[in-house]
Protein backbone atom coordinates (compact mmCIF):
# COMPACT_ATOMS: atom_id res chain seq x y z
CA UNK A 1 0.00 0.00 0.00
CA UNK A 2 1.52 3.28 -0.92
CA UNK A 3 1.68 6.33 1.31
CA UNK A 4 -0.79 8.35 -0.75
CA UNK A 5 -3.48 5.71 -0.27
CA UNK A 6 -2.66 5.44 3.42
CA UNK A 7 -2.85 9.22 3.81
CA UNK A 8 -6.18 9.29 1.91
CA UNK A 9 -7.61 6.61 4.21
CA UNK A 10 -6.39 8.41 7.33
CA UNK A 11 -7.72 11.73 5.97
CA UNK A 12 -11.08 10.15 5.20
CA UNK A 13 -11.27 8.65 8.70
CA UNK A 14 -10.45 12.03 10.22
CA UNK A 15 -13.09 13.77 8.09
CA UNK A 16 -15.71 11.11 8.90
CA UNK A 17 -14.85 11.39 12.60
CA UNK A 18 -15.10 15.19 12.54
CA UNK A 19 -18.37 15.03 10.59
CA UNK A 20 -19.78 12.58 13.16
CA UNK A 21 -18.67 14.83 16.00
CA UNK A 22 -20.19 17.89 14.25
CA UNK A 23 -23.46 15.97 13.83
CA UNK A 24 -23.39 15.04 17.53
CA UNK A 25 -22.82 18.69 18.47
CA UNK A 26 -25.69 19.82 16.23
CA UNK A 27 -27.97 17.27 17.86
CA UNK A 28 -26.94 18.52 21.32
CA UNK A 29 -27.56 22.11 20.21
CA UNK A 30 -31.02 21.16 18.96
CA UNK A 31 -31.83 19.47 22.29
CA UNK A 32 -30.55 22.50 24.19
CA UNK A 33 -32.71 24.87 22.13
CA UNK A 34 -35.78 22.67 22.69
CA UNK A 35 -35.07 22.63 26.42
CA UNK A 36 -34.65 26.41 26.47
CA UNK A 37 -37.98 26.79 24.62
CA UNK A 38 -39.67 24.48 27.14
CA UNK A 39 -38.27 26.58 30.01
CA UNK A 40 -39.39 29.78 28.29
CA UNK A 41 -42.91 28.36 27.76
CA UNK A 42 -43.05 27.21 31.37
CA UNK A 43 -41.94 30.64 32.60
CA UNK A 44 -44.66 32.30 30.50
CA UNK A 45 -47.29 29.90 31.86
CA UNK A 46 -46.18 30.53 35.45
CA UNK A 47 -46.20 34.29 34.90
CA UNK A 48 -49.64 34.17 33.27
CA UNK A 49 -50.89 32.00 36.16
CA UNK A 50 -49.78 34.69 38.64
CA UNK A 51 -51.46 37.37 36.54
CA UNK A 52 -54.67 35.34 36.29
CA UNK A 53 -54.71 34.83 40.04
CA UNK A 54 -54.53 38.61 40.52
CA UNK A 55 -57.19 39.16 37.85
CA UNK A 56 -59.47 36.63 39.54
CA UNK A 57 -59.04 38.44 42.88
CA UNK A 58 -59.74 41.88 41.34
CA UNK A 59 -62.81 40.55 39.52
CA UNK A 60 -64.16 38.95 42.69
CA UNK A 61 -63.59 42.14 44.71
CA UNK A 62 -65.31 44.21 42.00
CA UNK A 63 -68.28 41.86 41.75
CA UNK A 64 -68.68 41.95 45.53
CA UNK A 65 -68.48 45.75 45.55
CA UNK A 66 -65.21 45.85 47.48
CA UNK A 67 -63.30 47.51 44.63
CA UNK A 68 -64.19 50.72 42.85
CA UNK A 69 -65.11 50.14 39.18
CA UNK A 70 -62.62 52.73 37.97
CA UNK A 71 -59.81 51.25 40.02
CA UNK A 72 -60.65 47.75 38.76
CA UNK A 73 -60.75 48.96 35.16
CA UNK A 74 -57.33 50.60 35.48
CA UNK A 75 -55.75 47.62 37.22
CA UNK A 76 -57.24 44.97 34.94
CA UNK A 77 -56.57 46.84 31.71
CA UNK A 78 -52.93 47.33 32.66
CA UNK A 79 -52.26 43.91 34.21
CA UNK A 80 -53.81 42.02 31.30
CA UNK A 81 -51.37 43.82 29.00
CA UNK A 82 -48.62 41.65 30.52
CA UNK A 83 -50.27 38.35 29.57
CA UNK A 84 -48.19 36.51 26.99
CA UNK A 85 -48.88 33.78 24.50
CA UNK A 86 -52.22 32.42 23.36
CA UNK A 87 -54.00 33.69 26.47
CA UNK A 88 -53.41 37.32 25.48
CA UNK A 89 -56.65 39.33 25.58
CA UNK A 90 -57.69 42.28 23.43
CA UNK A 91 -59.40 44.19 26.23
CA UNK A 92 -60.92 46.83 23.95
CA UNK A 93 -62.62 44.14 21.85
CA UNK A 94 -63.45 41.48 24.45
CA UNK A 95 -64.42 43.72 27.39
CA UNK A 96 -65.67 46.97 25.84
CA UNK A 97 -67.43 48.47 28.89
CA UNK A 98 -64.39 48.01 31.13
CA UNK A 99 -62.14 49.36 28.38
CA UNK A 100 -64.42 52.36 27.91
CA UNK A 101 -64.29 53.18 31.63
CA UNK A 102 -60.52 52.74 31.58
CA UNK A 103 -60.21 55.23 28.72
CA UNK A 104 -62.41 57.72 30.63
CA UNK A 105 -60.34 57.58 33.83
CA UNK A 106 -56.82 56.64 32.69
CA UNK A 107 -55.58 60.22 32.41
CA UNK A 108 -57.24 61.48 35.58
CA UNK A 109 -54.68 62.32 38.28
CA UNK A 110 -54.58 60.07 41.32
CA UNK A 111 -53.03 60.27 44.76
CA UNK A 112 -51.05 63.40 45.54
CA UNK A 113 -51.49 64.78 42.02
CA UNK A 114 -55.24 64.62 42.53
CA UNK A 115 -54.99 66.42 45.88
CA UNK A 116 -52.96 69.18 44.23
CA UNK A 117 -55.71 69.84 41.67
CA UNK A 118 -58.16 72.70 41.96
CA UNK A 119 -61.30 71.63 43.77
CA UNK A 120 -63.48 72.52 40.79
CA UNK A 121 -61.40 70.38 38.40
CA UNK A 122 -61.41 67.52 40.90
CA UNK A 123 -65.20 67.74 41.09
CA UNK A 124 -65.47 67.73 37.27
CA UNK A 125 -63.32 64.59 37.15
CA UNK A 126 -65.42 62.98 39.89
CA UNK A 127 -68.61 63.79 38.01
CA UNK A 128 -67.41 62.37 34.70
CA UNK A 129 -66.04 59.26 36.44
CA UNK A 130 -69.25 58.73 38.41
CA UNK A 131 -71.40 59.21 35.30
CA UNK A 132 -69.34 56.66 33.39
CA UNK A 133 -69.39 54.21 36.31
CA UNK A 134 -73.17 54.53 36.73
CA UNK A 135 -73.79 54.09 33.00
CA UNK A 136 -71.43 51.11 32.64
CA UNK A 137 -71.93 49.47 36.06
CA UNK A 138 -74.08 46.50 35.01
CA UNK A 139 -72.05 45.81 31.87
CA UNK A 140 -68.78 45.94 33.78
CA UNK A 141 -70.04 43.55 36.47
CA UNK A 142 -71.08 41.10 33.73
CA UNK A 143 -67.68 41.52 32.08
CA UNK A 144 -65.97 40.87 35.43
CA UNK A 145 -67.90 37.61 35.74
CA UNK A 146 -66.95 36.66 32.18
CA UNK A 147 -63.31 37.60 32.71
CA UNK A 148 -63.24 35.62 35.94
CA UNK A 149 -64.65 32.55 34.14
CA UNK A 150 -62.17 33.08 31.31
CA UNK A 151 -59.04 33.17 33.47
CA UNK A 152 -60.14 30.57 36.02
CA UNK A 153 -59.83 27.52 33.71
CA UNK A 154 -56.53 28.82 32.33
CA UNK A 155 -55.17 29.17 35.84
CA UNK A 156 -56.40 25.71 36.87
CA UNK A 157 -55.03 23.85 33.86
CA UNK A 158 -51.40 24.83 34.32
CA UNK A 159 -49.41 21.84 35.47
CA UNK A 160 -46.16 23.17 36.90
CA UNK A 161 -43.39 20.60 36.74
CA UNK A 162 -39.67 20.85 36.37
CA UNK A 163 -38.29 20.16 32.94
CA UNK A 164 -35.17 18.04 33.15
mmCIF file of C-alpha atoms in Angstrom:
data_model
loop_
_atom_site.group_PDB
_atom_site.id
_atom_site.type_symbol
_atom_site.label_atom_id
_atom_site.label_comp_id
_atom_site.label_asym_id
_atom_site.label_seq_id
_atom_site.Cartn_x
_atom_site.Cartn_y
_atom_site.Cartn_z
ATOM 1 C CA UNK A 1 0.000 0.000 0.000
ATOM 2 C CA UNK A 2 1.517 3.275 -0.924
ATOM 3 C CA UNK A 3 1.682 6.327 1.306
ATOM 4 C CA UNK A 4 -0.793 8.348 -0.749
ATOM 5 C CA UNK A 5 -3.483 5.709 -0.266
ATOM 6 C CA UNK A 6 -2.664 5.444 3.423
ATOM 7 C CA UNK A 7 -2.853 9.216 3.814
ATOM 8 C CA UNK A 8 -6.175 9.289 1.907
ATOM 9 C CA UNK A 9 -7.614 6.605 4.213
ATOM 10 C CA UNK A 10 -6.391 8.412 7.332
ATOM 11 C CA UNK A 11 -7.716 11.727 5.966
ATOM 12 C CA UNK A 12 -11.078 10.151 5.205
ATOM 13 C CA UNK A 13 -11.269 8.654 8.697
ATOM 14 C CA UNK A 14 -10.446 12.031 10.224
ATOM 15 C CA UNK A 15 -13.087 13.768 8.087
ATOM 16 C CA UNK A 16 -15.710 11.112 8.901
ATOM 17 C CA UNK A 17 -14.846 11.392 12.600
ATOM 18 C CA UNK A 18 -15.098 15.190 12.536
ATOM 19 C CA UNK A 19 -18.372 15.027 10.586
ATOM 20 C CA UNK A 20 -19.776 12.580 13.159
ATOM 21 C CA UNK A 21 -18.669 14.833 15.995
ATOM 22 C CA UNK A 22 -20.193 17.890 14.246
ATOM 23 C CA UNK A 23 -23.460 15.966 13.831
ATOM 24 C CA UNK A 24 -23.387 15.036 17.529
ATOM 25 C CA UNK A 25 -22.816 18.694 18.468
ATOM 26 C CA UNK A 26 -25.686 19.822 16.227
ATOM 27 C CA UNK A 27 -27.966 17.265 17.864
ATOM 28 C CA UNK A 28 -26.936 18.517 21.325
ATOM 29 C CA UNK A 29 -27.558 22.109 20.212
ATOM 30 C CA UNK A 30 -31.020 21.162 18.964
ATOM 31 C CA UNK A 31 -31.830 19.469 22.291
ATOM 32 C CA UNK A 32 -30.549 22.498 24.188
ATOM 33 C CA UNK A 33 -32.712 24.874 22.129
ATOM 34 C CA UNK A 34 -35.776 22.671 22.693
ATOM 35 C CA UNK A 35 -35.069 22.629 26.421
ATOM 36 C CA UNK A 36 -34.655 26.410 26.468
ATOM 37 C CA UNK A 37 -37.985 26.787 24.623
ATOM 38 C CA UNK A 38 -39.669 24.483 27.144
ATOM 39 C CA UNK A 39 -38.268 26.577 30.006
ATOM 40 C CA UNK A 40 -39.393 29.777 28.286
ATOM 41 C CA UNK A 41 -42.906 28.357 27.759
ATOM 42 C CA UNK A 42 -43.052 27.211 31.374
ATOM 43 C CA UNK A 43 -41.936 30.639 32.601
ATOM 44 C CA UNK A 44 -44.658 32.301 30.498
ATOM 45 C CA UNK A 45 -47.285 29.897 31.860
ATOM 46 C CA UNK A 46 -46.182 30.528 35.445
ATOM 47 C CA UNK A 47 -46.198 34.294 34.898
ATOM 48 C CA UNK A 48 -49.642 34.166 33.270
ATOM 49 C CA UNK A 49 -50.889 32.003 36.156
ATOM 50 C CA UNK A 50 -49.778 34.690 38.637
ATOM 51 C CA UNK A 51 -51.459 37.373 36.544
ATOM 52 C CA UNK A 52 -54.667 35.342 36.295
ATOM 53 C CA UNK A 53 -54.706 34.830 40.037
ATOM 54 C CA UNK A 54 -54.531 38.607 40.521
ATOM 55 C CA UNK A 55 -57.192 39.161 37.850
ATOM 56 C CA UNK A 56 -59.473 36.635 39.543
ATOM 57 C CA UNK A 57 -59.045 38.441 42.875
ATOM 58 C CA UNK A 58 -59.738 41.876 41.344
ATOM 59 C CA UNK A 59 -62.814 40.546 39.523
ATOM 60 C CA UNK A 60 -64.155 38.953 42.688
ATOM 61 C CA UNK A 61 -63.595 42.138 44.709
ATOM 62 C CA UNK A 62 -65.306 44.206 42.005
ATOM 63 C CA UNK A 63 -68.284 41.858 41.750
ATOM 64 C CA UNK A 64 -68.684 41.948 45.534
ATOM 65 C CA UNK A 65 -68.479 45.752 45.546
ATOM 66 C CA UNK A 66 -65.210 45.847 47.477
ATOM 67 C CA UNK A 67 -63.300 47.506 44.632
ATOM 68 C CA UNK A 68 -64.190 50.722 42.853
ATOM 69 C CA UNK A 69 -65.109 50.135 39.184
ATOM 70 C CA UNK A 70 -62.618 52.728 37.968
ATOM 71 C CA UNK A 71 -59.808 51.247 40.021
ATOM 72 C CA UNK A 72 -60.654 47.754 38.760
ATOM 73 C CA UNK A 73 -60.750 48.962 35.161
ATOM 74 C CA UNK A 74 -57.330 50.601 35.482
ATOM 75 C CA UNK A 75 -55.754 47.621 37.219
ATOM 76 C CA UNK A 76 -57.241 44.973 34.940
ATOM 77 C CA UNK A 77 -56.574 46.839 31.709
ATOM 78 C CA UNK A 78 -52.933 47.332 32.661
ATOM 79 C CA UNK A 79 -52.259 43.913 34.206
ATOM 80 C CA UNK A 80 -53.812 42.023 31.296
ATOM 81 C CA UNK A 81 -51.374 43.816 28.998
ATOM 82 C CA UNK A 82 -48.625 41.653 30.521
ATOM 83 C CA UNK A 83 -50.265 38.350 29.565
ATOM 84 C CA UNK A 84 -48.191 36.508 26.991
ATOM 85 C CA UNK A 85 -48.879 33.780 24.498
ATOM 86 C CA UNK A 86 -52.221 32.421 23.358
ATOM 87 C CA UNK A 87 -54.002 33.691 26.474
ATOM 88 C CA UNK A 88 -53.408 37.318 25.477
ATOM 89 C CA UNK A 89 -56.647 39.326 25.580
ATOM 90 C CA UNK A 90 -57.690 42.279 23.431
ATOM 91 C CA UNK A 91 -59.400 44.192 26.227
ATOM 92 C CA UNK A 92 -60.921 46.832 23.949
ATOM 93 C CA UNK A 93 -62.622 44.140 21.850
ATOM 94 C CA UNK A 94 -63.451 41.479 24.448
ATOM 95 C CA UNK A 95 -64.416 43.715 27.394
ATOM 96 C CA UNK A 96 -65.673 46.972 25.838
ATOM 97 C CA UNK A 97 -67.431 48.471 28.891
ATOM 98 C CA UNK A 98 -64.390 48.006 31.134
ATOM 99 C CA UNK A 99 -62.137 49.357 28.382
ATOM 100 C CA UNK A 100 -64.420 52.365 27.910
ATOM 101 C CA UNK A 101 -64.293 53.182 31.634
ATOM 102 C CA UNK A 102 -60.521 52.743 31.575
ATOM 103 C CA UNK A 103 -60.210 55.235 28.719
ATOM 104 C CA UNK A 104 -62.409 57.718 30.633
ATOM 105 C CA UNK A 105 -60.338 57.579 33.828
ATOM 106 C CA UNK A 106 -56.824 56.644 32.691
ATOM 107 C CA UNK A 107 -55.583 60.221 32.410
ATOM 108 C CA UNK A 108 -57.244 61.483 35.584
ATOM 109 C CA UNK A 109 -54.685 62.323 38.277
ATOM 110 C CA UNK A 110 -54.579 60.067 41.324
ATOM 111 C CA UNK A 111 -53.033 60.273 44.760
ATOM 112 C CA UNK A 112 -51.054 63.401 45.542
ATOM 113 C CA UNK A 113 -51.486 64.779 42.023
ATOM 114 C CA UNK A 114 -55.241 64.617 42.527
ATOM 115 C CA UNK A 115 -54.991 66.425 45.879
ATOM 116 C CA UNK A 116 -52.962 69.180 44.231
ATOM 117 C CA UNK A 117 -55.706 69.841 41.673
ATOM 118 C CA UNK A 118 -58.159 72.697 41.959
ATOM 119 C CA UNK A 119 -61.302 71.635 43.770
ATOM 120 C CA UNK A 120 -63.477 72.523 40.786
ATOM 121 C CA UNK A 121 -61.402 70.383 38.400
ATOM 122 C CA UNK A 122 -61.413 67.517 40.904
ATOM 123 C CA UNK A 123 -65.204 67.745 41.093
ATOM 124 C CA UNK A 124 -65.466 67.731 37.271
ATOM 125 C CA UNK A 125 -63.316 64.589 37.148
ATOM 126 C CA UNK A 126 -65.423 62.984 39.890
ATOM 127 C CA UNK A 127 -68.611 63.792 38.013
ATOM 128 C CA UNK A 128 -67.411 62.374 34.697
ATOM 129 C CA UNK A 129 -66.040 59.264 36.443
ATOM 130 C CA UNK A 130 -69.250 58.727 38.409
ATOM 131 C CA UNK A 131 -71.404 59.209 35.298
ATOM 132 C CA UNK A 132 -69.340 56.660 33.386
ATOM 133 C CA UNK A 133 -69.393 54.212 36.314
ATOM 134 C CA UNK A 134 -73.174 54.532 36.727
ATOM 135 C CA UNK A 135 -73.792 54.088 33.002
ATOM 136 C CA UNK A 136 -71.433 51.107 32.642
ATOM 137 C CA UNK A 137 -71.931 49.468 36.057
ATOM 138 C CA UNK A 138 -74.081 46.499 35.012
ATOM 139 C CA UNK A 139 -72.049 45.814 31.868
ATOM 140 C CA UNK A 140 -68.776 45.937 33.779
ATOM 141 C CA UNK A 141 -70.042 43.550 36.466
ATOM 142 C CA UNK A 142 -71.077 41.100 33.730
ATOM 143 C CA UNK A 143 -67.678 41.516 32.079
ATOM 144 C CA UNK A 144 -65.975 40.870 35.431
ATOM 145 C CA UNK A 145 -67.897 37.607 35.744
ATOM 146 C CA UNK A 146 -66.950 36.659 32.180
ATOM 147 C CA UNK A 147 -63.313 37.596 32.714
ATOM 148 C CA UNK A 148 -63.242 35.615 35.938
ATOM 149 C CA UNK A 149 -64.653 32.545 34.141
ATOM 150 C CA UNK A 150 -62.170 33.080 31.311
ATOM 151 C CA UNK A 151 -59.036 33.171 33.469
ATOM 152 C CA UNK A 152 -60.139 30.571 36.022
ATOM 153 C CA UNK A 153 -59.828 27.525 33.712
ATOM 154 C CA UNK A 154 -56.534 28.824 32.332
ATOM 155 C CA UNK A 155 -55.166 29.167 35.840
ATOM 156 C CA UNK A 156 -56.396 25.708 36.871
ATOM 157 C CA UNK A 157 -55.028 23.847 33.856
ATOM 158 C CA UNK A 158 -51.401 24.834 34.316
ATOM 159 C CA UNK A 159 -49.407 21.841 35.469
ATOM 160 C CA UNK A 160 -46.161 23.169 36.897
ATOM 161 C CA UNK A 161 -43.385 20.602 36.743
ATOM 162 C CA UNK A 162 -39.671 20.854 36.374
ATOM 163 C CA UNK A 163 -38.295 20.160 32.939
ATOM 164 C CA UNK A 164 -35.168 18.036 33.146
#
